[in-house]
Each structure stands twice: as C-alpha cells, then as structure tokens.
XYZ file of C-alpha atoms in Angstrom:
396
model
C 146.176 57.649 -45.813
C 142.768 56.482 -45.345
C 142.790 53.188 -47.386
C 138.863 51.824 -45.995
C 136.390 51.098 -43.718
C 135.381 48.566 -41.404
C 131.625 47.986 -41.108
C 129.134 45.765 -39.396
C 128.271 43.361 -41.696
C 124.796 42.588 -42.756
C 125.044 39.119 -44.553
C 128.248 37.713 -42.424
C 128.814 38.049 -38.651
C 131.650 40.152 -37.493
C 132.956 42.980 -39.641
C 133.235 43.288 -43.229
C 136.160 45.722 -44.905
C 135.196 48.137 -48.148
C 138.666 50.114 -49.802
C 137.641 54.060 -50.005
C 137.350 55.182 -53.536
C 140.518 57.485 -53.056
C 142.689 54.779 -52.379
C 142.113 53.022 -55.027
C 141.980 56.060 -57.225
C 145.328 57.015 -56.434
C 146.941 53.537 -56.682
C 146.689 52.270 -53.317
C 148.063 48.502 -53.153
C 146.299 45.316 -51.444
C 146.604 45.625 -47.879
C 147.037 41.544 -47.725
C 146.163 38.565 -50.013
C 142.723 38.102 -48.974
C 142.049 41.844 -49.362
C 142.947 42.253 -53.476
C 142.734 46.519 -54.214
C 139.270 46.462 -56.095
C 135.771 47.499 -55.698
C 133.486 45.740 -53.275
C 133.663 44.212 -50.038
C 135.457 41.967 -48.354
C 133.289 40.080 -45.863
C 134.643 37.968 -42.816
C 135.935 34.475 -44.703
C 135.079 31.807 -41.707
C 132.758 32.061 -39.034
C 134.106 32.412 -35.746
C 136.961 35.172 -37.010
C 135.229 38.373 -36.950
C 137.053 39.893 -40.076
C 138.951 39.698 -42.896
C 142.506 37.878 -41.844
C 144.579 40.582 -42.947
C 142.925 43.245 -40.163
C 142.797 40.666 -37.371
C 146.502 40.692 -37.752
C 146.868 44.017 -36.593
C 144.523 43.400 -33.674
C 145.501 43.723 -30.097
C 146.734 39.833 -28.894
C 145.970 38.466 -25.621
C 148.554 40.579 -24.236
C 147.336 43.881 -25.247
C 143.669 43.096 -24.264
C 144.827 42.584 -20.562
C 146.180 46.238 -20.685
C 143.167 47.527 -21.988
C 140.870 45.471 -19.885
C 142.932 46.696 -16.613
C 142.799 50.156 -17.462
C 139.152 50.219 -18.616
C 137.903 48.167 -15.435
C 137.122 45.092 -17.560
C 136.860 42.089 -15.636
C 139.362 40.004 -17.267
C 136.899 36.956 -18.004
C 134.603 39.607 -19.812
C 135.840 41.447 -23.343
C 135.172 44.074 -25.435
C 133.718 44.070 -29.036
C 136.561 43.951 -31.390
C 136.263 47.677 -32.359
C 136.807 49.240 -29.260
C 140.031 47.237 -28.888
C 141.036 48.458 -32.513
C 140.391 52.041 -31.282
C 141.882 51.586 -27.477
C 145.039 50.727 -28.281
C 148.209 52.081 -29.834
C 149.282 53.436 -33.042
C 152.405 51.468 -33.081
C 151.166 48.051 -33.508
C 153.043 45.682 -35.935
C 152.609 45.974 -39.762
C 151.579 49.482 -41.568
C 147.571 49.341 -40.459
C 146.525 51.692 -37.662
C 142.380 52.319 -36.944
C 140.957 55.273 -36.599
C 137.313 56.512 -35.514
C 137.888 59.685 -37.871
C 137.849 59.081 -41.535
C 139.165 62.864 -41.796
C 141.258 63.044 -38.874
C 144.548 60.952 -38.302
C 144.962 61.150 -34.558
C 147.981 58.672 -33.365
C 147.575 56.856 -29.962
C 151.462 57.455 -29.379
C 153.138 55.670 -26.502
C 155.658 56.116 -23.615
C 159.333 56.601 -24.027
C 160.691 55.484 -20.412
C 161.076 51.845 -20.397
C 161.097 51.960 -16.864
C 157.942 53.419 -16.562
C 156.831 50.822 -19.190
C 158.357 47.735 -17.504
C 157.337 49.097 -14.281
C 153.026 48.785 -15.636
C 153.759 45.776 -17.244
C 155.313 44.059 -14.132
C 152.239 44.999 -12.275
C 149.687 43.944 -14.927
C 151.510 40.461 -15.263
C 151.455 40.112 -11.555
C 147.510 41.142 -11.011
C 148.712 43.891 -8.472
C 147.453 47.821 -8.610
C 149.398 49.220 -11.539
C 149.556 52.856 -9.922
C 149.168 56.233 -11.406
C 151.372 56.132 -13.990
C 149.449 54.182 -15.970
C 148.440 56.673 -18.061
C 147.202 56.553 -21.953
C 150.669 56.640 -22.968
C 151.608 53.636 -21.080
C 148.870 51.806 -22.437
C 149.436 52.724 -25.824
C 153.093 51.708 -25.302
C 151.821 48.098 -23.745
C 148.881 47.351 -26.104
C 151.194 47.752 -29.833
C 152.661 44.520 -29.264
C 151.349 41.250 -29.906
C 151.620 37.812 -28.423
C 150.804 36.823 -25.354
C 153.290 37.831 -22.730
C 154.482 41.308 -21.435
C 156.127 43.244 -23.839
C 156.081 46.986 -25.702
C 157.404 48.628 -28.706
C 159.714 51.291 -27.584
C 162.090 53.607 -29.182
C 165.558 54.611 -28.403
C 168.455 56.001 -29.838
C 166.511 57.206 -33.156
C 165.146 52.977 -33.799
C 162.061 51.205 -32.898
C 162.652 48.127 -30.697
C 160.476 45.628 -29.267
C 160.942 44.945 -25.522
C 160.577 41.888 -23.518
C 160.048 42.221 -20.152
C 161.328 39.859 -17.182
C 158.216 38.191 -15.681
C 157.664 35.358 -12.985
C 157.959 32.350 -15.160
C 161.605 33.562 -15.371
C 162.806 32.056 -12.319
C 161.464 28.733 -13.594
C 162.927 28.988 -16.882
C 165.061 32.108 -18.031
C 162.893 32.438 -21.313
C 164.585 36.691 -21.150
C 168.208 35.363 -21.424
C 167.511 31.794 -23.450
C 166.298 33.862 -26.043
C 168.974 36.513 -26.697
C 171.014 33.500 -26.720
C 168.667 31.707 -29.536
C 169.243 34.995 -31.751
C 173.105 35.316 -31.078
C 173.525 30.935 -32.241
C 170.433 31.661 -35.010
C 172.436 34.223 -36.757
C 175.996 31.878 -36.358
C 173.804 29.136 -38.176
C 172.985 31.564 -40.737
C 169.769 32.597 -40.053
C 168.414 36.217 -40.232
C 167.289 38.107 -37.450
C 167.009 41.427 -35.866
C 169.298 42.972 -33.977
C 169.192 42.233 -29.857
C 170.655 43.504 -26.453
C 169.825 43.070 -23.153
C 169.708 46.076 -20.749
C 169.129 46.350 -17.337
C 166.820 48.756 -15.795
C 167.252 48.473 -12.179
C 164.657 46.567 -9.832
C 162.801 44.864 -12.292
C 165.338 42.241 -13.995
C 166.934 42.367 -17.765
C 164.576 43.642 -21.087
C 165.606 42.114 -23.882
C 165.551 44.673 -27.078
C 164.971 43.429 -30.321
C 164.895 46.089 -33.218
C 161.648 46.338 -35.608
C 161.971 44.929 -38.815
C 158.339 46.268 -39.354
C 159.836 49.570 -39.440
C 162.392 51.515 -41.936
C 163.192 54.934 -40.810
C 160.132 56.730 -40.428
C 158.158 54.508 -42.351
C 155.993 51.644 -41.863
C 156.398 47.791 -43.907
C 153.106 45.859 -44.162
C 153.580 42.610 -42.956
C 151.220 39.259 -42.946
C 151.235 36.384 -40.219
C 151.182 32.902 -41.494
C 148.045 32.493 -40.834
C 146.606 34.859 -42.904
C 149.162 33.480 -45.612
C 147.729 30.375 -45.568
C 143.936 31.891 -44.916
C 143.502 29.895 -41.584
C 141.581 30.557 -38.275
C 144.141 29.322 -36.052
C 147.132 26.367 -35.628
C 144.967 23.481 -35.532
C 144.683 21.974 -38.982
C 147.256 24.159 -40.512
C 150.311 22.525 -41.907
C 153.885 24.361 -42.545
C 153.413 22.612 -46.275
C 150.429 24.840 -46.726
C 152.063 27.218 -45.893
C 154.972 26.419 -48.091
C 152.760 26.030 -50.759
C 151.042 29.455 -50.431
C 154.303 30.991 -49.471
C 155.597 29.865 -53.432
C 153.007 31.229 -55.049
C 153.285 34.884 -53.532
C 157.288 34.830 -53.335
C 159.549 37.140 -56.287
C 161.922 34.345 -54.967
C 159.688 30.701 -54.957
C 162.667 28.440 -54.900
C 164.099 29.591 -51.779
C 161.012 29.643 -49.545
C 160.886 25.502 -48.712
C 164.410 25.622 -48.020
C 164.618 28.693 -45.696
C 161.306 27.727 -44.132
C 163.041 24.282 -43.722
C 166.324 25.839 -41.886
C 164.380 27.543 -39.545
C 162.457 24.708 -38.422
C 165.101 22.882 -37.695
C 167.028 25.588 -35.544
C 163.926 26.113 -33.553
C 164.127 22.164 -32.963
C 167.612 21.570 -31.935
C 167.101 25.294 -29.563
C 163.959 23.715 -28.366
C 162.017 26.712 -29.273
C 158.725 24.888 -29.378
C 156.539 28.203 -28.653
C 154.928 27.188 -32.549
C 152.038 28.339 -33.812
C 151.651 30.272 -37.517
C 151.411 33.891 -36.231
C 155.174 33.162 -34.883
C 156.170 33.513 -38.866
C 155.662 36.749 -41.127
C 156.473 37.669 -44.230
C 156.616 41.270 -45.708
C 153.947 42.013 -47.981
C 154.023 45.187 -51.006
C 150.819 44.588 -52.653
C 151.952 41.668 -54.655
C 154.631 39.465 -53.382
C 154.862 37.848 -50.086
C 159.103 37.068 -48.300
C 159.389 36.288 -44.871
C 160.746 38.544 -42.594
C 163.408 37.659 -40.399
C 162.628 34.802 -37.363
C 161.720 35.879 -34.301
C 159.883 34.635 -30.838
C 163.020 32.336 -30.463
C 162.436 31.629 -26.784
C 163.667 28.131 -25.592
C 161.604 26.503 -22.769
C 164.732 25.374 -21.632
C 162.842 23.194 -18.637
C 159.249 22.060 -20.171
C 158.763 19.278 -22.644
C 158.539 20.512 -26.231
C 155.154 19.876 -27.616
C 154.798 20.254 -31.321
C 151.520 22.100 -32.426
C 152.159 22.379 -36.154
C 151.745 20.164 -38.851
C 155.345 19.425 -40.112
C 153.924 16.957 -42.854
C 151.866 14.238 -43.025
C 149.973 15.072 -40.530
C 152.862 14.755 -37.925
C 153.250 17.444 -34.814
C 156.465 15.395 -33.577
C 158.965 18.053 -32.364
C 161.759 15.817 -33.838
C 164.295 17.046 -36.174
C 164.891 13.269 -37.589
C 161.023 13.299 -38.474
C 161.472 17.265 -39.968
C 164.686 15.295 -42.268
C 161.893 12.203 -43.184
C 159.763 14.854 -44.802
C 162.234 16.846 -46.406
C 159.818 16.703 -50.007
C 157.322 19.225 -48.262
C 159.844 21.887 -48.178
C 161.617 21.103 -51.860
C 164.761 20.281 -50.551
C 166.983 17.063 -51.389
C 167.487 14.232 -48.851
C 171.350 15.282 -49.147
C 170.422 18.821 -48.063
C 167.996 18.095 -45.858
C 170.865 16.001 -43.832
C 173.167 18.855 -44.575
C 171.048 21.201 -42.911
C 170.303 18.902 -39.746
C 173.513 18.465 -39.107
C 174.673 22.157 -39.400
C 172.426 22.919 -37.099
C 173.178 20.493 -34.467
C 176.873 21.616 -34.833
C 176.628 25.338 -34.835
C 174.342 25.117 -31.631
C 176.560 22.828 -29.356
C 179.726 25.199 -30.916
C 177.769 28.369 -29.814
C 176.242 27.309 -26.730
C 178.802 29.039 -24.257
C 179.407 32.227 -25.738
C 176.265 32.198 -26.512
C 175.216 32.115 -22.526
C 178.196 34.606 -21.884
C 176.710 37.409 -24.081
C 172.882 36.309 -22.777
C 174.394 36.859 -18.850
C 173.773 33.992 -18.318
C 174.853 32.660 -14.381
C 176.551 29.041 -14.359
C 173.407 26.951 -13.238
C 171.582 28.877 -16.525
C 174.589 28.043 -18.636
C 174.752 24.382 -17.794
C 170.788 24.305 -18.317
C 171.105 25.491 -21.806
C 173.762 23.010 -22.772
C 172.170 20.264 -20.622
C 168.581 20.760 -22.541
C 169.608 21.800 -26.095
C 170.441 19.384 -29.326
C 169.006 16.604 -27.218
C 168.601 12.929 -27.918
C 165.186 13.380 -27.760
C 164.811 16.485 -29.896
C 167.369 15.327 -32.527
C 165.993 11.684 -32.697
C 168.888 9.623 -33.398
C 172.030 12.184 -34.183
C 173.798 8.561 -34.906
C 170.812 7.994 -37.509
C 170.637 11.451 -39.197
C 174.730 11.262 -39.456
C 174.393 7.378 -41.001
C 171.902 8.545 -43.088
C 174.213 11.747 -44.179
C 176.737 9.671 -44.844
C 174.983 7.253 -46.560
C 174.498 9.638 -49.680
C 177.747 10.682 -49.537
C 177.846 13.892 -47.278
C-alpha cells in the first residue's frame, strides 16, 4: 500500500513526508507519533536529521551503509544522499515501511537465503578484504535490512524470519556472539521477554547467533518505533530514559506498567553488563495509536571493557550503577520496596543462571569463568551489602 511520499523540502533542509490521498481515504493509520494520518506535510522536526523521525527509523544504520558503499564503489569516508540508501537497500528492513521509486509499482529488494553465503560477504566486508562474486544484489539486500552497527542480516528459515549475528574479529577479544545468547537465556529466567535464540554453526566462519523477528507475524509486517523517535530526539545525548518514560505513558493502552518494565530491564542490562545503551536499542510496537515495547534485545555483554553509561538514568546521571538506577526509582513509578525487590532479583537470577547459561551459549571454560568473573560486579551493583541493608530496611 502506498501510504506517501518523500519530497525535497523547500522551507526545511532534508526531506519532508506528505500521506497520499488514498491512504487516508481508505483509513490508513499514523505511520508513527510524529507523523499523525491527516492532510499536510510533515517537514523534518530538527536540523541536522534529514526527515521526519519515524522514516529515519527505517533507514539503513551504519552497518547497512558499509554494504552499500562496498558494492557501489563508495569510498567509505564519502556517503550517499539519504534517498539512494532508502532505495539501495532491502525490503526487509525492521518495522512495516519499505521505499520505493515507483508510486505504482511495488518491486521488493528481496534477499539471500544461504546464510553461508551471507556470513561469508559479511565476514569480508567487516574485515575490508575483496568480498568476491557472490556478492550479488541479493546478498546486499540480505546485509543492508538490518540495523545497528555491526555485521548482521535478516534471514529466514524453517518458515520464520530471524535476525543473524555474525562472528567478527572483536570476538576473540570478547565473545560478544556467545555472551549474548547467554544474556537472552538468564533475561528470560529473570522474567524478561525476549525472542527466541539459537546458535548454529556454519562451518569456517565461527557460530551465528539467530534471534527470531518480533517485527514480523506470519506473513505480515508490525510497525515498530525506536526510542528515539518516542521521545522525538536526534540522538542519545540529552535524552533521558524518564523522557522516555514519560512519553512512553502517554502512548501506552497499559501506562502503569511501562516505568516498571522499563525499570526491570535496566537493571538486567546492568548486573549483565550490557552497556551497548543508546535509545534506538529500545522499541515499542506502534498500531496507529498506542505505543508497548517490544521485547529487549541487543543484550550483548562487553564482558572485558569498562561499562560506560550513555543514557540519562535520572537526574542527569549516566552512572552504569544499579545502586544509583534503585536511588532514582521515582522516575520509573515504582516504590523504594520494589525498586529493591527488583535489584535484588536480578542480581540473584544472574549469578543462579550464569553456568547453564554459558553451557547452552558453548561457551569454553576460560569464556565461562569470564562471564562469572565480570558479571553482578561490585562495581556494577554498587554496594550489594547496601542495596540488601536498604531492602531490608523496609521490610523486604
């Protein structure tokens, strides 16, 4: 369904969006918060972004602009204006928005079905080495879906869409491949949705870990919205998870569970050292009206760098410190008592999970001692002595 246009825009730089008249005529819904299904047009809402916040987030990431500078001959200091990436790269990104040069014709840039293949291009790509000849369109398409930053391609197999992560380099510094399937298995012990995962091994180029759309349902496609564009901001400097809290209540069917959930998941990612943080790592599934997150995902510990905080958890404070995530409890509507509660279920579901956890990633026994050695950490959790004092000082 052809639900607008994108068009140069005349008053604003970058690219203003305009719904076509049969969309809205037969009942289309808002593609996104910032794009409400009227008349008129939507111009680009800070300078420096290019477009509306709701169509940057299906735009190729960093990731898929390497493929599509490497197979275009674009010096990779040098990039193309936003709508050729639009057009250059596959149907299958995240989210229910796909562009299209035709406003009569719906031609999909489908991808590759052989992971090997896949992981094979993306090896070379992340490596700066010739990809070879079968880096065709397909491969591409495959490779450029995806978001984020680091090698990966939506895939499908057995009749369901997954998400692959390939093995690169940084791996035998830190195994970010393995240390994540284990995040997901302990995440959903500590009650936390997420997607289905597996690791599979495809011969010569190390494990892919799988993780099954939740963008997807069946054939069909679920529109979903990164945080920033739920909280209307350019990028993770300046944004705050209260914001997003805040913005998060007033789009939810549900309000009263969003501080609490968003408040959970924080703290997981803190005890897990998951400190890859930045407001395009949380979604939420949009139908027109109402905004829930999806399930968590991008739970990759750096199980050997510092963690670095690089969103506001309140107050202005990027400390990745779960004691200073239970001081500001208030931002996410949840009681002291639960806020302890929380904490502390965390920290014991993680060091409970740890080794099976590590047995079902593969993991080897230096990579197993690693993740126990570097997880629920003095240093992470603050003071566990203080958080427990403090839990039961109010009678947990």
């Amino acid at each position: 369904m052809v639900a607008g246009v994108l068009f140069r825009s005349q008053t604003a730089s970058g690219l203003a969006f305009q719904y076509a008249r049969s969309y809205l005529e037969s009942g289309g819904v808002s593609l996104g918060p910032d794009l409400p299904a009227e008349r008129g047009v939507a111009y680009p809402p800070i300078p420096g972004i290019g477009m509306p916040f709701t169509i940057r987030d299906a735009m190729p990431d960093n990731w898929g602009r390497q493929v599509i500078n490497r197979q275009l001959g674009v010096d990779h200091e040098d990039t193309l204006p936003d709508v050729r990436y639009m057009l250059e790269s596959g149907s299958e990104r995240v989210g229910a928005i796909d562009f299209q040069a035709s406003a009569t014709e719906y031609v999909p840039r489908d991808g590759e079905s052989s992971l090997r293949r896949v992981a094979e291009a993306a090896a070379a790509i992340d490596d700066d080495v010739p990809v070879g000849p079968e880096f065709d369109a397909a491969v591409r398409n495959t490779l450029t879906a995806a978001g984020g930053s680091q090698p990966k391609a939506f895939v499908r197999m057995e009749d369901r869409s997954w998400l692959a992560k390939f093995t690169t380099g940084y791996d035998r510094v830190s195994p970010l491949i393995k240390a994540e399937r284990a995040a997901i298995f302990i995440a959903s012990k500590a009650g936390i949705d997420v997607p289905d995962a597996r690791l599979v091994d495809i011969g010569g180029r190390g494990l892919t870990l799988l993780i099954e759309r939740f963008d997807r349902d069946g054939e069909g496609r679920r529109m979903v919205l990164s945080g920033n564009t739920i909280i209307a901001f350019a990028g993770a400097s300046g944004a705050s998870y209260p914001q997003l809290v805040q913005k998060m209540v007033d789009l939810s069917s549900e309000p009263a569970e969003i501080g609490p959930e968003l408040f959970r998941r924080l703290a997981f990612r803190m005890v897990m050292r998951i400190d890859d943080d930045h407001l395009r790592n949380i979604a939420a599934f949009w139908d027109g009206e109402h905004a829930e997150f999806t399930p968590a995902f991008d739970l990759s510990p750096d199980l050997n760098a510092s963690p670095t905080g690089l969103t506001d958890i309140g107050e202005g404070s990027r400390a990745f410190s779960l004691q200073a995530l239970v001081e500001r409890h208030s931002f996410y509507r949840v009681r002291q008592a639960e806020a302890l509660a929380i904490a502390h279920h965390m920290i014991d579901v993680v060091r409970a999970s740890r080794e099976e956890a590590a047995s079902i990633a593969q993991m080897n026994e230096s990579e197993t001692e690693l993740l126990i050695r570097r997880t629920a950490t003095p240093e992470i959790l603050g003071s566990v002595d203080a958080v427990r004092r403090a839990r039961r000082s109010v009678g947990l």
